[in-house]
Amino acid sequence: MKKDANWTPPSPKILNLPKAEYFLVSKASLLELLTGCNSCTSGKNDLSFSEDAHALTCARKCTSCGEASKWSNSPVLETSNASSWEKLRKVNVDMVTGSACTAVGTASRKCSLRHRM
């Protein structure tokens, strides 16, 4: 049987994706997703994480095939300044505000409890 030279695989489908722009994900689930190599089936990735405010970036390198890649939860926004020092990341303002307010509220409660003792 001859192979069709014009055949291309169908485009992948994404079904029933929620409309939310951001998702809360457990650390264990994220690590499970990032640990597997995308190039070879047997490889596992070394992971190196870095944080920039509320943006998380992961550099990955497969221990079997050596394939390196990067993952980030927030893309870098285009700015008029091309400086590598100025990298603004897209973040969910509601999540950042909520976590900052929760942290401040918790800190002020602990502080007031310490003063009462």
PDB file of C-alpha atoms in Angstrom:
ATOM      1  CA  MET A   1       0.000   0.000   0.000  1.00  0.00           C
ATOM      2  CA  LYS A   2       1.399   3.431  -0.972  1.00  0.00           C
ATOM      3  CA  LYS A   3       1.525   6.251   1.528  1.00  0.00           C
ATOM      4  CA  ASP A   4      -0.328   9.432   0.609  1.00  0.00           C
ATOM      5  CA  ALA A   5       2.297  12.200   0.281  1.00  0.00           C
ATOM      6  CA  ASN A   6      -0.374  14.878   0.903  1.00  0.00           C
ATOM      7  CA  TRP A   7      -1.702  13.380   4.146  1.00  0.00           C
ATOM      8  CA  THR A   8      -1.351  15.433   7.281  1.00  0.00           C
ATOM      9  CA  PRO A   9      -2.595  14.478  10.719  1.00  0.00           C
ATOM     10  CA  PRO A  10      -5.795  16.153  11.865  1.00  0.00           C
ATOM     11  CA  SER A  11      -5.565  19.144  14.157  1.00  0.00           C
ATOM     12  CA  PRO A  12      -5.858  18.293  17.834  1.00  0.00           C
ATOM     13  CA  LYS A  13      -9.165  19.090  19.528  1.00  0.00           C
ATOM     14  CA  ILE A  14      -9.722  20.682  22.907  1.00  0.00           C
ATOM     15  CA  LEU A  15     -13.118  19.763  24.299  1.00  0.00           C
ATOM     16  CA  ASN A  16     -15.016  21.142  27.296  1.00  0.00           C
ATOM     17  CA  LEU A  17     -12.261  23.532  28.399  1.00  0.00           C
ATOM     18  CA  PRO A  18     -13.626  25.806  31.169  1.00  0.00           C
ATOM     19  CA  LYS A  19     -13.815  29.507  30.309  1.00  0.00           C
ATOM     20  CA  ALA A  20     -11.610  30.566  33.234  1.00  0.00           C
ATOM     21  CA  GLU A  21      -8.338  32.149  32.167  1.00  0.00           C
ATOM     22  CA  TYR A  22      -6.439  30.838  35.226  1.00  0.00           C
ATOM     23  CA  PHE A  23      -6.632  27.621  37.251  1.00  0.00           C
ATOM     24  CA  LEU A  24      -5.390  26.760  40.719  1.00  0.00           C
ATOM     25  CA  VAL A  25      -3.280  23.615  40.426  1.00  0.00           C
ATOM     26  CA  SER A  26      -1.690  21.522  43.157  1.00  0.00           C
ATOM     27  CA  LYS A  27       2.092  21.371  43.302  1.00  0.00           C
ATOM     28  CA  ALA A  28       2.001  17.562  42.930  1.00  0.00           C
ATOM     29  CA  SER A  29      -0.062  17.790  39.719  1.00  0.00           C
ATOM     30  CA  LEU A  30       2.211  20.448  38.249  1.00  0.00           C
ATOM     31  CA  LEU A  31       5.337  18.433  39.052  1.00  0.00           C
ATOM     32  CA  GLU A  32       3.808  15.318  37.500  1.00  0.00           C
ATOM     33  CA  LEU A  33       3.091  17.278  34.313  1.00  0.00           C
ATOM     34  CA  LEU A  34       6.531  18.920  34.073  1.00  0.00           C
ATOM     35  CA  THR A  35       8.652  15.910  35.079  1.00  0.00           C
ATOM     36  CA  GLY A  36       7.923  13.831  31.954  1.00  0.00           C
ATOM     37  CA  CYS A  37       9.993  14.488  28.825  1.00  0.00           C
ATOM     38  CA  ASN A  38       8.089  15.754  25.775  1.00  0.00           C
ATOM     39  CA  SER A  39      10.652  14.313  23.320  1.00  0.00           C
ATOM     40  CA  CYS A  40      11.349  10.773  24.471  1.00  0.00           C
ATOM     41  CA  THR A  41       8.967   8.399  26.201  1.00  0.00           C
ATOM     42  CA  SER A  42      11.371   7.061  28.834  1.00  0.00           C
ATOM     43  CA  GLY A  43      13.008  10.282  30.019  1.00  0.00           C
ATOM     44  CA  LYS A  44      12.398  12.315  33.123  1.00  0.00           C
ATOM     45  CA  ASN A  45      13.271  15.987  33.427  1.00  0.00           C
ATOM     46  CA  ASP A  46      15.535  17.763  35.883  1.00  0.00           C
ATOM     47  CA  LEU A  47      13.526  20.805  36.992  1.00  0.00           C
ATOM     48  CA  SER A  48      14.835  24.204  38.087  1.00  0.00           C
ATOM     49  CA  PHE A  49      12.210  26.723  39.264  1.00  0.00           C
ATOM     50  CA  SER A  50      12.450  30.485  39.647  1.00  0.00           C
ATOM     51  CA  GLU A  51       9.890  33.008  40.870  1.00  0.00           C
ATOM     52  CA  ASP A  52       9.398  36.607  39.824  1.00  0.00           C
ATOM     53  CA  ALA A  53       6.653  38.079  42.033  1.00  0.00           C
ATOM     54  CA  HIS A  54       3.666  35.823  41.252  1.00  0.00           C
ATOM     55  CA  ALA A  55       5.147  34.421  38.037  1.00  0.00           C
ATOM     56  CA  LEU A  56       6.658  30.929  38.102  1.00  0.00           C
ATOM     57  CA  THR A  57       9.164  29.687  35.505  1.00  0.00           C
ATOM     58  CA  CYS A  58      10.640  26.214  35.157  1.00  0.00           C
ATOM     59  CA  ALA A  59      13.720  25.199  33.155  1.00  0.00           C
ATOM     60  CA  ARG A  60      13.563  21.508  32.219  1.00  0.00           C
ATOM     61  CA  LYS A  61      16.238  19.153  30.919  1.00  0.00           C
ATOM     62  CA  CYS A  62      15.700  15.472  30.155  1.00  0.00           C
ATOM     63  CA  THR A  63      18.086  13.076  31.894  1.00  0.00           C
ATOM     64  CA  SER A  64      17.817  10.594  28.969  1.00  0.00           C
ATOM     65  CA  CYS A  65      17.866  12.552  25.706  1.00  0.00           C
ATOM     66  CA  GLY A  66      19.147  15.954  26.917  1.00  0.00           C
ATOM     67  CA  GLU A  67      16.196  17.902  25.451  1.00  0.00           C
ATOM     68  CA  ALA A  68      15.872  21.283  27.211  1.00  0.00           C
ATOM     69  CA  SER A  69      12.740  23.424  27.417  1.00  0.00           C
ATOM     70  CA  LYS A  70      11.166  26.158  29.517  1.00  0.00           C
ATOM     71  CA  TRP A  71       7.694  26.520  30.980  1.00  0.00           C
ATOM     72  CA  SER A  72       6.100  29.557  32.577  1.00  0.00           C
ATOM     73  CA  ASN A  73       2.705  30.177  34.107  1.00  0.00           C
ATOM     74  CA  SER A  74       2.745  33.789  32.881  1.00  0.00           C
ATOM     75  CA  PRO A  75       3.929  35.000  29.479  1.00  0.00           C
ATOM     76  CA  VAL A  76       6.190  38.057  29.247  1.00  0.00           C
ATOM     77  CA  LEU A  77       4.249  41.058  27.955  1.00  0.00           C
ATOM     78  CA  GLU A  78       5.577  43.127  25.080  1.00  0.00           C
ATOM     79  CA  THR A  79       6.734  46.573  26.176  1.00  0.00           C
ATOM     80  CA  SER A  80       8.165  49.552  24.345  1.00  0.00           C
ATOM     81  CA  ASN A  81      11.391  49.102  26.329  1.00  0.00           C
ATOM     82  CA  ALA A  82      13.431  46.231  24.850  1.00  0.00           C
ATOM     83  CA  SER A  83      15.613  45.971  27.958  1.00  0.00           C
ATOM     84  CA  SER A  84      16.100  42.446  29.274  1.00  0.00           C
ATOM     85  CA  TRP A  85      15.878  43.903  32.795  1.00  0.00           C
ATOM     86  CA  GLU A  86      12.288  45.062  32.316  1.00  0.00           C
ATOM     87  CA  LYS A  87      10.138  41.982  31.910  1.00  0.00           C
ATOM     88  CA  LEU A  88       6.515  42.509  32.797  1.00  0.00           C
ATOM     89  CA  ARG A  89       4.556  39.292  33.199  1.00  0.00           C
ATOM     90  CA  LYS A  90       0.870  38.787  32.651  1.00  0.00           C
ATOM     91  CA  VAL A  91      -0.691  37.810  35.968  1.00  0.00           C
ATOM     92  CA  ASN A  92      -4.247  37.368  37.202  1.00  0.00           C
ATOM     93  CA  VAL A  93      -4.952  40.560  39.130  1.00  0.00           C
ATOM     94  CA  ASP A  94      -7.752  38.920  41.173  1.00  0.00           C
ATOM     95  CA  MET A  95      -5.437  36.129  42.370  1.00  0.00           C
ATOM     96  CA  VAL A  96      -2.595  38.518  43.204  1.00  0.00           C
ATOM     97  CA  THR A  97      -4.926  40.892  45.058  1.00  0.00           C
ATOM     98  CA  GLY A  98      -6.606  38.052  46.925  1.00  0.00           C
ATOM     99  CA  SER A  99      -3.343  36.474  48.028  1.00  0.00           C
ATOM    100  CA  ALA A 100      -1.850  39.828  49.037  1.00  0.00           C
ATOM    101  CA  CYS A 101      -4.946  40.816  51.038  1.00  0.00           C
ATOM    102  CA  THR A 102      -5.098  37.401  52.695  1.00  0.00           C
ATOM    103  CA  ALA A 103      -1.416  37.550  53.623  1.00  0.00           C
ATOM    104  CA  VAL A 104      -1.747  41.084  54.989  1.00  0.00           C
ATOM    105  CA  GLY A 105      -4.879  40.155  56.935  1.00  0.00           C
ATOM    106  CA  THR A 106      -3.185  37.094  58.429  1.00  0.00           C
ATOM    107  CA  ALA A 107      -0.058  39.040  59.324  1.00  0.00           C
ATOM    108  CA  SER A 108      -2.010  41.820  61.023  1.00  0.00           C
ATOM    109  CA  ARG A 109      -4.070  39.287  63.039  1.00  0.00           C
ATOM    110  CA  LYS A 110      -0.929  37.494  64.219  1.00  0.00           C
ATOM    111  CA  CYS A 111       0.652  40.819  65.106  1.00  0.00           C
ATOM    112  CA  SER A 112      -2.388  41.964  67.121  1.00  0.00           C
ATOM    113  CA  LEU A 113      -2.509  38.606  68.949  1.00  0.00           C
ATOM    114  CA  ARG A 114       1.165  38.928  69.898  1.00  0.00           C
ATOM    115  CA  HIS A 115       0.583  42.427  71.277  1.00  0.00           C
ATOM    116  CA  ARG A 116      -2.296  41.180  73.445  1.00  0.00           C
ATOM    117  CA  MET A 117      -0.169  38.475  75.071  1.00  0.00           C
TER     118      MET A 117
END
